[in-house]
Amino acid sequence: MTMTETKSRLVEEIQQWKEKRNAIILAHNYEIPEVQDIADVLGDSLMLARAAAETTADVIVFCGVHFMAETAAILNPEKTVLLPDLEAGCSLADSITADQLRQWKAEHPGAVVVAYVNTTAEVKALSDYCCTSSNAVDIVNSIPADQEILFLPDMFLGSFVQKETGRDNMQIWMGECHVHAGIQPGHVDEVMAQHPDADLLVHPECGCSTSSMYQLSEGMLPKEKTHILSTGNMLKHSKNADASEFVIATEVGIIHQMQKQNPDKRFIAANEQAICPFMKMITLEKVLDALKENQHVITVDKETADQAKLAIERMIAIG
Ligand code: 13P
Ligand code: SF4
């Protein structure tokens, strides 16, 4: 059997099992192309959390990383949430533990905790609000201006939110995603020099986001062609913008979708090495096994889930 025949057979089998189990496949924009192509919903973290909250399916196959499946499980304790590979973790979520957060809160009594969705369920349970890159600014703006905020765990997203909201009473945890942190100002400068007419789309978790914000404020990058966006908003921008070339500063998996939606436009990675090993762990074979073998079921204990749910529901409601 050729590779193409094997792939079509796998896709067909996945469809059959999906129907049999009344399942939905949710996939993040960083997944491998074949997995993106079989998703019922493909999106950024906020869109996927909303899809998980709204689905009527019995089974949710989460093609993403562990914290995403956990969020879906918290929102749907009565449904089966499957993560096709248990090793699909997240270096950013690992950058703060529940104990570290307890300690930080003790040092700032009365502060409101805003946690990026890239956190464990235990960390969410200790937080007041969750946010994603697409609504972090709106969430922080919804909190009274005189209220101290502890923002975690991503320092680059934190600096972006601080700049956008103008808040000086926001403490930021010094965590980072190793993939986004690896997209450095030098990468962007080099690629932009080769494509001076391109729109520049930067994810706020990137190591280059602080320098892009500085260059924007100093007029070194044009305002109308430089945008700091979540992956979902990057896709919207690339569809709607007039530009024919785009430099993309985020995990490279998203370029598959951009190219698919805009065959006549050109998308160039700011750093071709920005590949998330966790997102790439999910394959068609593992999706099929997940449906057939009911693996790996993600659950969160009731007490943690009940506490975390409040923060997640606030995230879903805003922005
Ligand atoms: P968004 O898709 O919400 O922008 O998040 C990016 C990310 O790093 C997910 O792990
Ligand atoms: Fe986590 Fe970074 Fe991978 Fe996103 S790209 S899942 S933040 S390690």
Short mmCIF file of C-alpha atoms and ligand atoms in Angstrom, two decimals:
data_model
loop_
_atom_site.label_atom_id
_atom_site.label_comp_id
_atom_site.label_asym_id
_atom_site.label_seq_id
_atom_site.Cartn_x
_atom_site.Cartn_y
_atom_site.Cartn_z
CA MET A 1 0.00 0.00 0.00
CA THR A 2 1.34 3.50 -0.83
CA MET A 3 1.70 6.19 1.84
CA THR A 4 -1.32 8.02 0.41
CA GLU A 5 -3.45 4.85 0.49
CA THR A 6 -2.42 4.14 4.10
CA LYS A 7 -3.31 7.70 5.05
CA SER A 8 -6.73 7.60 3.33
CA ARG A 9 -7.50 4.31 5.06
CA LEU A 10 -6.57 5.75 8.43
CA VAL A 11 -8.71 8.83 7.82
CA GLU A 12 -11.65 6.63 6.77
CA GLU A 13 -11.31 4.45 9.87
CA ILE A 14 -11.11 7.52 12.11
CA GLN A 15 -14.36 8.81 10.57
CA GLN A 16 -16.09 5.46 11.18
CA TRP A 17 -14.94 5.29 14.80
CA LYS A 18 -15.88 8.92 15.33
CA GLU A 19 -19.43 8.16 14.28
CA LYS A 20 -19.59 4.95 16.27
CA ARG A 21 -18.54 6.74 19.45
CA ASN A 22 -20.31 10.07 18.78
CA ALA A 23 -16.94 11.79 19.09
CA ILE A 24 -15.62 15.20 18.11
CA ILE A 25 -12.00 15.92 17.18
CA LEU A 26 -10.59 19.23 18.43
CA ALA A 27 -7.14 20.22 17.17
CA HIS A 28 -4.79 23.11 17.87
CA ASN A 29 -3.27 25.18 15.06
CA TYR A 30 0.21 23.75 15.85
CA GLU A 31 -0.73 20.11 15.17
CA ILE A 32 0.82 18.23 12.22
CA PRO A 33 -0.96 18.89 8.86
CA GLU A 34 -2.70 15.47 8.67
CA VAL A 35 -4.20 15.96 12.11
CA GLN A 36 -5.28 19.54 11.33
CA ASP A 37 -7.03 18.19 8.24
CA ILE A 38 -9.24 15.71 10.15
CA ALA A 39 -10.29 18.15 12.89
CA ASP A 40 -13.96 19.05 13.40
CA VAL A 41 -12.76 22.20 15.09
CA LEU A 42 -9.29 23.62 14.49
CA GLY A 43 -8.37 26.68 16.47
CA ASP A 44 -6.51 28.59 19.13
CA SER A 45 -6.76 27.80 22.83
CA LEU A 46 -9.82 29.98 23.42
CA MET A 47 -11.76 28.66 20.44
CA LEU A 48 -11.02 25.06 21.46
CA ALA A 49 -12.05 25.65 25.09
CA ARG A 50 -15.31 27.19 23.82
CA ALA A 51 -15.87 24.26 21.44
CA ALA A 52 -15.26 21.83 24.33
CA ALA A 53 -17.77 23.71 26.48
CA GLU A 54 -20.45 23.67 23.77
CA THR A 55 -20.17 20.22 22.19
CA THR A 56 -22.97 17.67 22.39
CA ALA A 57 -20.60 14.80 21.50
CA ASP A 58 -20.03 12.02 24.06
CA VAL A 59 -16.30 11.80 23.43
CA ILE A 60 -13.79 14.64 22.87
CA VAL A 61 -10.54 13.64 21.20
CA PHE A 62 -8.14 16.45 22.03
CA CYS A 63 -5.34 16.83 19.51
CA GLY A 64 -3.28 19.27 21.47
CA VAL A 65 -1.41 19.13 24.75
CA HIS A 66 -2.25 17.90 28.24
CA PHE A 67 -3.48 21.18 29.78
CA MET A 68 -5.93 21.63 26.89
CA ALA A 69 -7.44 18.18 27.41
CA GLU A 70 -7.58 18.85 31.14
CA THR A 71 -9.47 22.12 30.52
CA ALA A 72 -11.96 20.21 28.35
CA ALA A 73 -12.35 17.58 31.10
CA ILE A 74 -13.01 20.25 33.73
CA LEU A 75 -15.73 21.76 31.54
CA ASN A 76 -17.24 18.34 30.77
CA PRO A 77 -16.96 16.02 33.77
CA GLU A 78 -19.68 13.77 32.30
CA LYS A 79 -17.96 13.31 28.92
CA THR A 80 -14.96 11.21 27.95
CA VAL A 81 -11.94 13.36 27.07
CA LEU A 82 -9.11 11.56 25.27
CA LEU A 83 -5.53 12.73 24.72
CA PRO A 84 -3.99 10.48 22.04
CA ASP A 85 -0.49 10.72 23.58
CA LEU A 86 0.00 11.21 27.32
CA GLU A 87 3.51 12.57 26.77
CA ALA A 88 2.11 15.67 25.03
CA GLY A 89 2.94 18.17 27.77
CA CYS A 90 3.93 21.85 27.73
CA SER A 91 7.16 23.47 28.94
CA LEU A 92 5.27 26.66 29.78
CA ALA A 93 2.69 24.86 31.94
CA ASP A 94 5.62 23.18 33.70
CA SER A 95 7.16 26.54 34.60
CA ILE A 96 4.96 27.04 37.68
CA THR A 97 3.71 24.48 40.22
CA ALA A 98 0.77 24.78 42.59
CA ASP A 99 3.20 25.07 45.55
CA GLN A 100 5.09 27.90 43.88
CA LEU A 101 1.81 29.71 43.26
CA ARG A 102 0.69 29.22 46.90
CA GLN A 103 3.97 30.78 48.02
CA TRP A 104 3.64 33.70 45.58
CA LYS A 105 0.07 34.38 46.71
CA ALA A 106 1.20 34.35 50.36
CA GLU A 107 3.73 37.06 49.48
CA HIS A 108 0.96 39.19 47.89
CA PRO A 109 -2.15 38.83 50.05
CA GLY A 110 -5.29 40.16 48.37
CA ALA A 111 -3.84 40.07 44.85
CA VAL A 112 -6.00 38.71 42.01
CA VAL A 113 -4.42 35.80 40.11
CA VAL A 114 -4.67 35.74 36.31
CA ALA A 115 -3.35 32.46 34.89
CA TYR A 116 -2.69 31.78 31.24
CA VAL A 117 -4.62 28.68 30.14
CA ASN A 118 -1.21 26.97 29.65
CA THR A 119 -1.18 25.81 33.30
CA THR A 120 -2.05 22.62 35.20
CA ALA A 121 -5.51 22.11 36.68
CA GLU A 122 -4.01 22.55 40.19
CA VAL A 123 -2.64 25.98 39.25
CA LYS A 124 -5.96 26.97 37.67
CA ALA A 125 -7.74 25.93 40.87
CA LEU A 126 -5.67 28.50 42.78
CA SER A 127 -6.37 31.24 40.22
CA ASP A 128 -9.19 33.80 39.93
CA TYR A 129 -9.15 34.12 36.15
CA CYS A 130 -7.76 32.11 33.28
CA CYS A 131 -6.95 33.82 29.99
CA THR A 132 -5.55 32.94 26.59
CA SER A 133 -3.39 35.06 24.30
CA SER A 134 -6.53 36.25 22.50
CA ASN A 135 -8.31 37.69 25.58
CA ALA A 136 -5.55 38.37 28.16
CA VAL A 137 -5.75 42.15 27.63
CA ASP A 138 -9.58 42.18 27.95
CA ILE A 139 -9.43 40.04 31.11
CA VAL A 140 -6.88 42.30 32.81
CA ASN A 141 -8.85 45.40 31.73
CA SER A 142 -11.98 43.90 33.34
CA ILE A 143 -10.27 43.91 36.77
CA PRO A 144 -10.46 47.20 38.78
CA ALA A 145 -7.41 49.38 38.07
CA ASP A 146 -6.34 49.63 41.73
CA GLN A 147 -6.35 45.84 42.22
CA GLU A 148 -2.93 44.18 42.34
CA ILE A 149 -2.60 41.32 39.83
CA LEU A 150 -0.33 38.28 39.78
CA PHE A 151 0.02 37.27 36.13
CA LEU A 152 1.46 33.85 35.28
CA PRO A 153 3.31 31.98 33.93
CA ASP A 154 4.54 33.61 30.69
CA MET A 155 6.79 36.64 31.04
CA PHE A 156 6.58 37.72 27.39
CA LEU A 157 2.78 37.60 27.31
CA GLY A 158 2.81 39.35 30.72
CA SER A 159 4.97 42.22 29.39
CA PHE A 160 2.69 42.55 26.37
CA VAL A 161 -0.43 42.73 28.56
CA GLN A 162 1.25 45.20 30.90
CA LYS A 163 2.16 47.47 28.00
CA GLU A 164 -1.31 47.24 26.39
CA THR A 165 -3.18 47.90 29.65
CA GLY A 166 -0.69 50.41 31.09
CA ARG A 167 -0.88 48.70 34.52
CA ASP A 168 1.96 49.14 36.96
CA ASN A 169 0.41 46.97 39.71
CA MET A 170 0.88 43.71 37.82
CA GLN A 171 3.50 41.20 39.00
CA ILE A 172 4.68 38.81 36.30
CA TRP A 173 5.95 35.24 36.77
CA MET A 174 9.22 34.66 34.90
CA GLY A 175 8.12 31.55 32.98
CA GLU A 176 8.45 30.91 29.26
CA CYS A 177 7.63 28.45 26.50
CA HIS A 178 10.94 27.13 25.14
CA VAL A 179 9.60 27.13 21.57
CA HIS A 180 8.33 30.72 21.51
CA ALA A 181 11.21 32.05 23.62
CA GLY A 182 13.51 30.69 20.91
CA ILE A 183 12.08 33.14 18.36
CA GLN A 184 14.53 35.95 18.98
CA PRO A 185 14.61 39.60 17.78
CA GLY A 186 17.58 38.71 15.51
CA HIS A 187 15.49 36.09 13.66
CA VAL A 188 12.72 38.60 12.95
CA ASP A 189 15.15 41.37 11.91
CA GLU A 190 16.90 39.04 9.47
CA VAL A 191 13.74 37.68 7.83
CA MET A 192 12.06 41.11 7.70
CA ALA A 193 15.16 42.52 5.97
CA GLN A 194 14.63 39.89 3.24
CA HIS A 195 10.87 40.60 3.01
CA PRO A 196 10.49 44.32 3.72
CA ASP A 197 6.89 44.49 2.38
CA ALA A 198 5.59 41.58 4.44
CA ASP A 199 3.13 41.93 7.30
CA LEU A 200 4.76 40.78 10.54
CA LEU A 201 2.56 38.60 12.80
CA VAL A 202 4.01 37.93 16.26
CA HIS A 203 2.62 35.66 18.98
CA PRO A 204 2.84 37.42 22.37
CA GLU A 205 4.66 34.42 23.94
CA CYS A 206 7.65 34.97 21.63
CA GLY A 207 11.09 36.01 22.80
CA CYS A 208 10.93 38.71 20.11
CA SER A 209 7.61 40.21 21.26
CA THR A 210 9.16 42.75 23.66
CA SER A 211 11.56 44.00 21.00
CA SER A 212 8.73 44.12 18.39
CA MET A 213 6.66 46.25 20.80
CA TYR A 214 9.65 48.55 21.34
CA GLN A 215 10.33 48.83 17.60
CA LEU A 216 6.64 49.55 17.01
CA SER A 217 6.55 52.32 19.62
CA GLU A 218 9.74 53.85 18.15
CA GLY A 219 8.35 53.76 14.59
CA MET A 220 11.04 51.22 13.52
CA LEU A 221 8.26 48.82 12.48
CA PRO A 222 5.16 50.13 10.66
CA LYS A 223 2.01 50.08 12.85
CA GLU A 224 -0.33 48.99 10.06
CA LYS A 225 1.88 46.02 9.13
CA THR A 226 2.95 44.71 12.55
CA HIS A 227 0.50 42.76 14.71
CA ILE A 228 0.84 40.90 18.00
CA LEU A 229 -1.85 38.20 17.90
CA SER A 230 -3.05 34.81 19.14
CA THR A 231 -2.82 31.98 16.60
CA GLY A 232 -6.55 32.28 15.82
CA ASN A 233 -6.26 36.00 15.17
CA MET A 234 -3.15 35.41 13.02
CA LEU A 235 -5.28 33.18 10.79
CA LYS A 236 -8.02 35.81 10.57
CA HIS A 237 -5.50 38.54 9.76
CA SER A 238 -3.76 36.53 7.05
CA LYS A 239 -7.12 35.93 5.37
CA ASN A 240 -8.34 39.53 5.53
CA ALA A 241 -5.15 41.55 4.98
CA ASP A 242 -4.17 42.92 1.56
CA ALA A 243 -0.49 41.95 1.92
CA SER A 244 0.81 39.11 -0.24
CA GLU A 245 3.65 38.11 2.12
CA PHE A 246 3.58 37.45 5.87
CA VAL A 247 6.40 36.78 8.29
CA ILE A 248 5.10 34.48 11.01
CA ALA A 249 6.66 34.56 14.47
CA THR A 250 5.12 31.57 16.22
CA GLU A 251 5.25 27.77 16.11
CA VAL A 252 5.58 26.82 12.43
CA GLY A 253 2.65 24.33 12.36
CA ILE A 254 0.20 27.18 11.79
CA ILE A 255 1.67 27.88 8.35
CA HIS A 256 -0.04 24.77 6.94
CA GLN A 257 -3.45 26.27 7.66
CA MET A 258 -2.48 29.75 6.46
CA GLN A 259 -1.22 28.37 3.17
CA LYS A 260 -4.31 26.17 2.78
CA GLN A 261 -6.68 29.08 3.35
CA ASN A 262 -4.64 31.51 1.20
CA PRO A 263 -2.97 29.62 -1.66
CA ASP A 264 -1.95 32.84 -3.42
CA LYS A 265 -0.21 34.39 -0.41
CA ARG A 266 3.27 33.58 0.92
CA PHE A 267 4.00 32.74 4.54
CA ILE A 268 7.56 32.79 5.88
CA ALA A 269 8.56 31.47 9.31
CA ALA A 270 10.57 33.95 11.42
CA ASN A 271 12.41 30.91 12.81
CA GLU A 272 11.95 27.59 11.02
CA GLN A 273 13.23 25.76 14.11
CA ALA A 274 10.25 26.92 16.19
CA ILE A 275 8.68 23.47 16.39
CA CYS A 276 6.77 22.30 19.48
CA PRO A 277 7.76 18.66 20.07
CA PHE A 278 4.67 18.10 22.21
CA MET A 279 2.17 19.24 19.58
CA LYS A 280 3.88 16.99 17.00
CA MET A 281 3.38 13.86 19.12
CA ILE A 282 -0.21 13.39 17.98
CA THR A 283 -0.44 11.35 14.77
CA LEU A 284 -3.35 9.85 12.79
CA GLU A 285 -2.43 6.39 14.11
CA LYS A 286 -2.64 7.64 17.70
CA VAL A 287 -5.98 9.36 17.04
CA LEU A 288 -7.39 6.10 15.72
CA ASP A 289 -5.99 4.14 18.68
CA ALA A 290 -7.46 6.71 21.05
CA LEU A 291 -10.94 6.15 19.59
CA LYS A 292 -10.63 2.36 19.38
CA GLU A 293 -8.97 1.73 22.74
CA ASN A 294 -10.53 4.64 24.64
CA GLN A 295 -7.11 6.07 25.49
CA HIS A 296 -5.86 8.12 27.27
CA VAL A 297 -8.77 9.26 29.39
CA ILE A 298 -8.06 12.62 31.05
CA THR A 299 -9.80 13.28 34.34
CA VAL A 300 -9.42 15.90 37.05
CA ASP A 301 -10.46 15.26 40.66
CA LYS A 302 -13.76 16.93 41.56
CA GLU A 303 -12.45 19.37 44.14
CA THR A 304 -9.69 20.72 41.84
CA ALA A 305 -12.07 20.76 38.86
CA ASP A 306 -14.79 22.67 40.72
CA GLN A 307 -12.31 25.36 41.77
CA ALA A 308 -10.58 25.58 38.38
CA LYS A 309 -13.92 25.76 36.55
CA LEU A 310 -14.73 29.21 37.93
CA ALA A 311 -11.51 30.68 36.49
CA ILE A 312 -12.02 28.88 33.16
CA GLU A 313 -15.64 30.03 32.84
CA ARG A 314 -14.53 33.64 33.38
CA MET A 315 -12.04 33.13 30.53
CA ILE A 316 -14.68 31.74 28.19
CA ALA A 317 -17.07 34.59 28.94
CA ILE A 318 -14.65 37.45 28.17
CA GLY A 319 -13.25 38.55 24.80
P1 13P B 1 -3.04 30.30 21.17
O1 13P B 1 -3.35 29.31 20.10
O2 13P B 1 -4.17 30.48 22.11
O3 13P B 1 -2.54 31.59 20.61
O4 13P B 1 -1.86 29.64 22.07
C1 13P B 1 -0.63 29.33 21.64
C2 13P B 1 0.01 28.22 22.38
O5 13P B 1 1.18 28.23 22.66
C3 13P B 1 -0.75 27.04 22.75
O6 13P B 1 0.07 26.20 23.41
FE1 SF4 B 2 3.49 24.68 25.39
FE2 SF4 B 2 5.04 26.17 23.88
FE3 SF4 B 2 4.26 23.83 22.96
FE4 SF4 B 2 2.48 25.83 23.19
S1 SF4 B 2 4.24 25.77 21.83
S2 SF4 B 2 2.23 23.71 23.84
S3 SF4 B 2 3.25 26.89 25.00
S4 SF4 B 2 5.57 24.17 24.74
#
